[in-house]
Amino acid sequence: MNYWLVRANWGGDNKMDNFIRGNYWENGYDDGRYRNTVNNINKDDILLLAEKANILYFGVCKENKENGKIVEVKEWIKFNKSIHFPAKGAYIRTIVRVKNTSLLSMAKEKISLLKEKNELSLKALSIENFTLFGNFEFNFSSGINIFIGENGTGKTHILKAIYAIIQANNSLSKKPSITETNLAEAIFEELNEVFRTKEVKDLRSFDTDKVNIEINFSDYNINFTITENSQSRVNITNFSKNISKKDILFIPAKEFLSNFKGFR
């Protein structure tokens, strides 16, 4: 993962407000200048948006259009206090890959603190052929979400699935690098532990070949499948190398009720 210092001024105009509102960055030169540099930005790379000698925002690359101009970011997040750096040489250009170790260290530390403060939030969950469910999607509010249904309709299964995936996510959040394999194994182990099933593949609905699950967080998505061949890990179809921790607590209903007698 690389860090890129980018700017919002060209031709006498400041495009920063446009970038912030539109969640993108644009190379303003039409003569091919910086084209190759822009095309080297990869998904999940970090863009540091600067004005003069101060970095004000950071964003994670969502998509590079590879036209030498447009890079989409998931969201521009403002630093509580801007990062001041010596603006000279390469660092006064429209775009440059950050190689200065001191500047990299400061940026990484501030981004890490912001992520912890803003804590990852759960946006949505899509499931297909999972236990009692055929094809279902849950969209969550930022406040309290309540599942209502009769016994045996799958409420606890949904909570357990969310808990298992986030626990797997958290187990990797402190690792220096995330791979598809270690995430696949972590999700498999957590599903097996939480559901206490003989085989994780048994979580497939009856007469179906494959489970599809996608969990959407505020910063990234995790998509995976469970098939007949899922013996020691699930099959990851999409994930991020910039995993953040999400605090979670799961209290089974029977334990809750047994500890709070008279609860209605």
mmCIF file of C-alpha atoms in Angstrom:
data_model
loop_
_atom_site.group_PDB
_atom_site.id
_atom_site.type_symbol
_atom_site.label_atom_id
_atom_site.label_comp_id
_atom_site.label_asym_id
_atom_site.label_seq_id
_atom_site.Cartn_x
_atom_site.Cartn_y
_atom_site.Cartn_z
ATOM 1 C CA MET A 1 0.000 0.000 0.000
ATOM 2 C CA ASN A 2 1.353 3.411 -1.021
ATOM 3 C CA TYR A 3 0.690 6.932 0.237
ATOM 4 C CA TRP A 4 0.218 9.743 -2.281
ATOM 5 C CA LEU A 5 0.434 13.468 -1.607
ATOM 6 C CA VAL A 6 -2.074 15.248 -3.862
ATOM 7 C CA ARG A 7 -3.099 18.850 -4.303
ATOM 8 C CA ALA A 8 -6.246 20.708 -5.346
ATOM 9 C CA ASN A 9 -4.827 23.843 -6.966
ATOM 10 C CA TRP A 10 -4.174 24.363 -10.647
ATOM 11 C CA GLY A 11 -4.754 27.191 -13.075
ATOM 12 C CA GLY A 12 -5.396 29.529 -10.166
ATOM 13 C CA ASP A 13 -8.466 27.553 -9.000
ATOM 14 C CA ASN A 14 -8.819 25.598 -5.747
ATOM 15 C CA LYS A 15 -10.832 22.422 -6.341
ATOM 16 C CA MET A 16 -10.696 21.150 -2.759
ATOM 17 C CA ASP A 17 -14.393 21.735 -1.989
ATOM 18 C CA ASN A 18 -15.341 19.870 -5.172
ATOM 19 C CA PHE A 19 -13.135 16.936 -4.222
ATOM 20 C CA ILE A 20 -14.496 16.742 -0.667
ATOM 21 C CA ARG A 21 -18.133 16.866 -1.757
ATOM 22 C CA GLY A 22 -17.665 14.426 -4.643
ATOM 23 C CA ASN A 23 -15.291 11.962 -2.916
ATOM 24 C CA TYR A 24 -12.736 12.003 -5.723
ATOM 25 C CA TRP A 25 -9.434 13.558 -6.755
ATOM 26 C CA GLU A 26 -8.579 14.827 -10.218
ATOM 27 C CA ASN A 27 -5.375 15.624 -12.033
ATOM 28 C CA GLY A 28 -6.128 18.977 -13.627
ATOM 29 C CA TYR A 29 -3.597 18.793 -16.450
ATOM 30 C CA ASP A 30 -4.818 17.820 -19.917
ATOM 31 C CA ASP A 31 -1.366 17.665 -21.504
ATOM 32 C CA GLY A 32 -0.493 14.225 -20.098
ATOM 33 C CA ARG A 33 1.463 15.610 -17.184
ATOM 34 C CA TYR A 34 1.461 13.204 -14.198
ATOM 35 C CA ARG A 35 -0.659 10.713 -16.193
ATOM 36 C CA ASN A 36 1.592 7.734 -15.448
ATOM 37 C CA THR A 37 1.924 8.706 -11.793
ATOM 38 C CA VAL A 38 -1.860 8.889 -11.358
ATOM 39 C CA ASN A 39 -2.309 5.519 -13.055
ATOM 40 C CA ASN A 40 0.068 3.951 -10.496
ATOM 41 C CA ILE A 41 -2.430 4.570 -7.665
ATOM 42 C CA ASN A 42 -3.996 1.262 -6.633
ATOM 43 C CA LYS A 43 -7.198 0.417 -4.825
ATOM 44 C CA ASP A 44 -6.805 0.876 -1.031
ATOM 45 C CA ASP A 45 -3.837 3.239 -1.438
ATOM 46 C CA ILE A 46 -4.013 6.352 0.763
ATOM 47 C CA LEU A 47 -4.340 9.845 -0.720
ATOM 48 C CA LEU A 48 -3.191 12.786 1.431
ATOM 49 C CA LEU A 49 -4.852 16.018 0.304
ATOM 50 C CA ALA A 50 -2.621 19.024 0.965
ATOM 51 C CA GLU A 51 -2.790 22.786 0.735
ATOM 52 C CA LYS A 52 0.570 24.550 0.706
ATOM 53 C CA ALA A 53 2.602 22.887 3.505
ATOM 54 C CA ASN A 54 -0.326 21.287 5.347
ATOM 55 C CA ILE A 55 -2.117 17.979 4.805
ATOM 56 C CA LEU A 56 -5.783 18.519 5.653
ATOM 57 C CA TYR A 57 -7.570 15.321 4.571
ATOM 58 C CA PHE A 58 -6.936 11.691 3.765
ATOM 59 C CA GLY A 59 -8.940 9.269 1.630
ATOM 60 C CA VAL A 60 -8.713 5.598 0.659
ATOM 61 C CA CYS A 61 -8.677 4.890 -3.070
ATOM 62 C CA LYS A 62 -11.935 3.213 -4.076
ATOM 63 C CA GLU A 63 -11.322 3.095 -7.822
ATOM 64 C CA ASN A 64 -8.721 4.415 -10.223
ATOM 65 C CA LYS A 65 -10.292 5.245 -13.597
ATOM 66 C CA GLU A 66 -6.819 4.695 -15.124
ATOM 67 C CA ASN A 67 -7.292 7.640 -17.456
ATOM 68 C CA GLY A 68 -4.515 9.594 -15.787
ATOM 69 C CA LYS A 69 -7.022 11.974 -14.234
ATOM 70 C CA ILE A 70 -9.801 10.668 -11.957
ATOM 71 C CA VAL A 71 -9.346 8.694 -8.728
ATOM 72 C CA GLU A 72 -12.413 7.928 -6.592
ATOM 73 C CA VAL A 73 -12.029 7.778 -2.803
ATOM 74 C CA LYS A 74 -14.356 6.137 -0.307
ATOM 75 C CA GLU A 75 -14.555 9.309 1.769
ATOM 76 C CA TRP A 76 -12.346 12.284 2.529
ATOM 77 C CA ILE A 77 -11.711 12.415 6.280
ATOM 78 C CA LYS A 78 -10.403 15.606 7.841
ATOM 79 C CA PHE A 79 -7.507 15.496 10.285
ATOM 80 C CA ASN A 80 -8.261 17.084 13.655
ATOM 81 C CA LYS A 81 -4.987 18.944 13.277
ATOM 82 C CA SER A 82 -3.317 19.292 9.897
ATOM 83 C CA ILE A 83 0.026 17.607 9.258
ATOM 84 C CA HIS A 84 2.697 20.234 8.570
ATOM 85 C CA PHE A 85 5.610 19.201 6.343
ATOM 86 C CA PRO A 86 8.450 20.893 4.427
ATOM 87 C CA ALA A 87 6.827 21.842 1.086
ATOM 88 C CA LYS A 88 9.785 21.796 -1.252
ATOM 89 C CA GLY A 89 11.140 19.744 -4.115
ATOM 90 C CA ALA A 90 8.834 16.895 -5.111
ATOM 91 C CA TYR A 91 6.361 17.840 -2.392
ATOM 92 C CA ILE A 92 5.129 20.933 -4.217
ATOM 93 C CA ARG A 93 3.925 18.902 -7.235
ATOM 94 C CA THR A 94 0.308 18.083 -8.039
ATOM 95 C CA ILE A 95 0.895 14.452 -7.078
ATOM 96 C CA VAL A 96 3.831 12.523 -5.677
ATOM 97 C CA ARG A 97 4.281 9.193 -3.892
ATOM 98 C CA VAL A 98 5.321 9.853 -0.307
ATOM 99 C CA LYS A 99 8.746 8.397 0.445
ATOM 100 C CA ASN A 100 9.797 10.616 3.343
ATOM 101 C CA THR A 101 9.822 8.259 6.336
ATOM 102 C CA SER A 102 9.080 10.998 8.867
ATOM 103 C CA LEU A 103 6.044 12.210 6.915
ATOM 104 C CA LEU A 104 4.826 8.635 6.387
ATOM 105 C CA SER A 105 5.105 7.915 10.093
ATOM 106 C CA MET A 106 3.117 11.017 11.052
ATOM 107 C CA ALA A 107 0.391 10.264 8.507
ATOM 108 C CA LYS A 108 0.042 6.612 9.542
ATOM 109 C CA GLU A 109 -0.186 7.505 13.232
ATOM 110 C CA LYS A 110 -2.855 10.180 12.698
ATOM 111 C CA ILE A 111 -4.905 7.954 10.364
ATOM 112 C CA SER A 112 -4.781 5.108 12.881
ATOM 113 C CA LEU A 113 -5.996 7.387 15.684
ATOM 114 C CA LEU A 114 -8.828 8.727 13.516
ATOM 115 C CA LYS A 115 -9.963 5.226 12.592
ATOM 116 C CA GLU A 116 -10.047 4.196 16.245
ATOM 117 C CA LYS A 117 -11.991 7.321 17.207
ATOM 118 C CA ASN A 118 -14.509 7.057 14.368
ATOM 119 C CA GLU A 119 -14.844 3.284 14.846
ATOM 120 C CA LEU A 120 -16.015 1.103 12.016
ATOM 121 C CA SER A 121 -19.811 0.983 11.633
ATOM 122 C CA LEU A 122 -22.040 -1.718 10.186
ATOM 123 C CA LYS A 123 -24.045 -0.591 7.141
ATOM 124 C CA ALA A 124 -25.621 -3.691 5.582
ATOM 125 C CA LEU A 125 -25.606 -7.488 5.401
ATOM 126 C CA SER A 126 -26.595 -9.540 2.365
ATOM 127 C CA ILE A 127 -27.069 -13.307 2.665
ATOM 128 C CA GLU A 128 -28.049 -16.004 0.211
ATOM 129 C CA ASN A 129 -28.741 -19.668 1.040
ATOM 130 C CA PHE A 130 -27.571 -19.285 4.640
ATOM 131 C CA THR A 131 -29.258 -21.538 7.242
ATOM 132 C CA LEU A 132 -32.965 -20.556 7.223
ATOM 133 C CA PHE A 133 -32.602 -17.786 4.654
ATOM 134 C CA GLY A 134 -32.915 -17.870 0.897
ATOM 135 C CA ASN A 135 -31.994 -14.404 -0.313
ATOM 136 C CA PHE A 136 -32.180 -11.505 2.127
ATOM 137 C CA GLU A 137 -30.624 -8.094 2.715
ATOM 138 C CA PHE A 138 -30.486 -6.105 5.958
ATOM 139 C CA ASN A 139 -29.777 -2.363 5.935
ATOM 140 C CA PHE A 140 -28.809 -0.976 9.330
ATOM 141 C CA SER A 141 -29.383 2.452 10.838
ATOM 142 C CA SER A 142 -26.672 4.278 12.760
ATOM 143 C CA GLY A 143 -28.635 3.887 15.999
ATOM 144 C CA ILE A 144 -30.368 0.871 17.561
ATOM 145 C CA ASN A 145 -31.571 -1.878 15.227
ATOM 146 C CA ILE A 146 -34.200 -4.375 16.388
ATOM 147 C CA PHE A 147 -35.047 -7.775 14.900
ATOM 148 C CA ILE A 148 -38.639 -8.882 15.481
ATOM 149 C CA GLY A 149 -39.906 -12.355 14.613
ATOM 150 C CA GLU A 150 -41.308 -15.573 15.965
ATOM 151 C CA ASN A 151 -39.126 -18.328 17.381
ATOM 152 C CA GLY A 152 -37.155 -20.249 14.784
ATOM 153 C CA THR A 153 -37.204 -17.554 12.094
ATOM 154 C CA GLY A 154 -33.434 -16.922 12.141
ATOM 155 C CA LYS A 155 -32.955 -13.817 14.286
ATOM 156 C CA THR A 156 -30.147 -15.351 16.324
ATOM 157 C CA HIS A 157 -28.504 -16.810 13.205
ATOM 158 C CA ILE A 158 -28.135 -13.314 11.767
ATOM 159 C CA LEU A 159 -26.628 -11.964 14.999
ATOM 160 C CA LYS A 160 -24.243 -14.917 15.221
ATOM 161 C CA ALA A 161 -23.118 -14.446 11.618
ATOM 162 C CA ILE A 162 -22.413 -10.746 12.202
ATOM 163 C CA TYR A 163 -20.576 -11.533 15.429
ATOM 164 C CA ALA A 164 -18.421 -14.243 13.799
ATOM 165 C CA ILE A 165 -17.418 -12.069 10.845
ATOM 166 C CA ILE A 166 -16.529 -9.075 13.012
ATOM 167 C CA GLN A 167 -14.535 -11.280 15.391
ATOM 168 C CA ALA A 168 -12.573 -12.592 12.394
ATOM 169 C CA ASN A 169 -12.122 -9.012 11.185
ATOM 170 C CA ASN A 170 -10.825 -7.947 14.616
ATOM 171 C CA SER A 171 -8.376 -10.847 14.856
ATOM 172 C CA LEU A 172 -6.580 -9.455 11.808
ATOM 173 C CA SER A 173 -6.893 -5.721 12.530
ATOM 174 C CA LYS A 174 -3.524 -5.511 14.293
ATOM 175 C CA LYS A 175 -1.587 -7.600 11.765
ATOM 176 C CA PRO A 176 0.934 -5.698 9.620
ATOM 177 C CA SER A 177 -0.503 -7.212 6.427
ATOM 178 C CA ILE A 178 -3.815 -8.874 5.562
ATOM 179 C CA THR A 179 -4.049 -11.687 3.031
ATOM 180 C CA GLU A 180 -7.025 -13.401 1.447
ATOM 181 C CA THR A 181 -5.929 -16.705 2.998
ATOM 182 C CA ASN A 182 -5.657 -15.582 6.633
ATOM 183 C CA LEU A 183 -9.014 -13.760 6.422
ATOM 184 C CA ALA A 184 -10.658 -16.845 4.867
ATOM 185 C CA GLU A 185 -9.302 -19.054 7.639
ATOM 186 C CA ALA A 186 -10.271 -16.600 10.390
ATOM 187 C CA ILE A 187 -13.902 -16.368 9.187
ATOM 188 C CA PHE A 188 -14.103 -20.168 8.891
ATOM 189 C CA GLU A 189 -12.814 -20.656 12.441
ATOM 190 C CA GLU A 190 -15.170 -18.057 13.933
ATOM 191 C CA LEU A 191 -18.243 -19.468 12.144
ATOM 192 C CA ASN A 192 -17.334 -22.943 13.341
ATOM 193 C CA GLU A 193 -16.835 -21.715 16.918
ATOM 194 C CA VAL A 194 -19.977 -19.553 17.099
ATOM 195 C CA PHE A 195 -22.393 -21.956 15.401
ATOM 196 C CA ARG A 196 -20.737 -25.074 16.898
ATOM 197 C CA THR A 197 -21.464 -26.974 13.723
ATOM 198 C CA LYS A 198 -19.767 -30.204 12.704
ATOM 199 C CA GLU A 199 -18.941 -28.721 9.298
ATOM 200 C CA VAL A 200 -19.141 -25.054 8.279
ATOM 201 C CA LYS A 201 -20.538 -26.205 4.941
ATOM 202 C CA ASP A 202 -23.596 -27.440 6.887
ATOM 203 C CA LEU A 203 -24.628 -23.782 7.258
ATOM 204 C CA ARG A 204 -25.853 -23.923 3.664
ATOM 205 C CA SER A 205 -29.622 -23.977 3.219
ATOM 206 C CA PHE A 206 -31.058 -27.335 2.220
ATOM 207 C CA ASP A 207 -30.401 -28.407 -1.391
ATOM 208 C CA THR A 208 -28.195 -25.411 -2.204
ATOM 209 C CA ASP A 209 -24.640 -25.484 -3.511
ATOM 210 C CA LYS A 210 -23.302 -22.224 -2.192
ATOM 211 C CA VAL A 211 -23.760 -19.617 0.545
ATOM 212 C CA ASN A 212 -23.057 -15.988 -0.430
ATOM 213 C CA ILE A 213 -22.464 -13.434 2.316
ATOM 214 C CA GLU A 214 -21.527 -9.770 1.963
ATOM 215 C CA ILE A 215 -21.064 -7.515 4.977
ATOM 216 C CA ASN A 216 -20.758 -3.779 4.350
ATOM 217 C CA PHE A 217 -18.867 -1.591 6.803
ATOM 218 C CA SER A 218 -18.395 2.165 6.661
ATOM 219 C CA ASP A 219 -14.876 1.784 5.211
ATOM 220 C CA TYR A 220 -14.913 -1.473 3.241
ATOM 221 C CA ASN A 221 -16.813 -4.660 2.363
ATOM 222 C CA ILE A 222 -16.080 -8.333 3.003
ATOM 223 C CA ASN A 223 -17.616 -10.864 0.605
ATOM 224 C CA PHE A 224 -17.242 -14.622 0.862
ATOM 225 C CA THR A 225 -18.885 -17.919 -0.103
ATOM 226 C CA ILE A 226 -19.255 -21.318 1.552
ATOM 227 C CA THR A 227 -19.397 -24.400 -0.690
ATOM 228 C CA GLU A 228 -19.174 -28.179 -0.429
ATOM 229 C CA ASN A 229 -15.382 -27.813 -0.669
ATOM 230 C CA SER A 230 -15.066 -25.390 2.265
ATOM 231 C CA GLN A 231 -13.033 -27.670 4.519
ATOM 232 C CA SER A 232 -10.718 -25.268 6.374
ATOM 233 C CA ARG A 233 -11.590 -21.822 5.060
ATOM 234 C CA VAL A 234 -14.306 -19.893 3.264
ATOM 235 C CA ASN A 235 -13.815 -18.517 -0.250
ATOM 236 C CA ILE A 236 -13.097 -14.778 -0.206
ATOM 237 C CA THR A 237 -14.415 -12.815 -3.191
ATOM 238 C CA ASN A 238 -13.715 -9.283 -1.910
ATOM 239 C CA PHE A 239 -11.878 -7.804 1.069
ATOM 240 C CA SER A 240 -9.735 -4.848 2.121
ATOM 241 C CA LYS A 241 -6.152 -4.781 3.331
ATOM 242 C CA ASN A 242 -7.028 -1.770 5.504
ATOM 243 C CA ILE A 243 -9.007 -3.593 8.185
ATOM 244 C CA SER A 244 -10.165 -1.627 11.242
ATOM 245 C CA LYS A 245 -11.272 -2.949 14.617
ATOM 246 C CA LYS A 246 -14.967 -2.946 15.600
ATOM 247 C CA ASP A 247 -15.848 -3.557 19.257
ATOM 248 C CA ILE A 248 -18.598 -6.165 19.588
ATOM 249 C CA LEU A 249 -20.395 -8.061 22.350
ATOM 250 C CA PHE A 250 -22.893 -10.893 21.850
ATOM 251 C CA ILE A 251 -25.103 -12.045 24.743
ATOM 252 C CA PRO A 252 -27.296 -15.079 23.901
ATOM 253 C CA ALA A 253 -30.961 -14.538 24.773
ATOM 254 C CA LYS A 254 -31.201 -17.425 27.240
ATOM 255 C CA GLU A 255 -28.192 -16.158 29.229
ATOM 256 C CA PHE A 256 -29.657 -12.653 29.238
ATOM 257 C CA LEU A 257 -33.049 -13.837 30.504
ATOM 258 C CA SER A 258 -31.589 -16.175 33.131
ATOM 259 C CA ASN A 259 -29.540 -13.320 34.620
ATOM 260 C CA PHE A 260 -32.379 -10.777 34.661
ATOM 261 C CA LYS A 261 -35.319 -12.531 36.283
ATOM 262 C CA GLY A 262 -38.635 -10.871 35.632
ATOM 263 C CA PHE A 263 -37.380 -9.190 32.441
ATOM 264 C CA ARG A 264 -40.222 -8.504 29.997
#
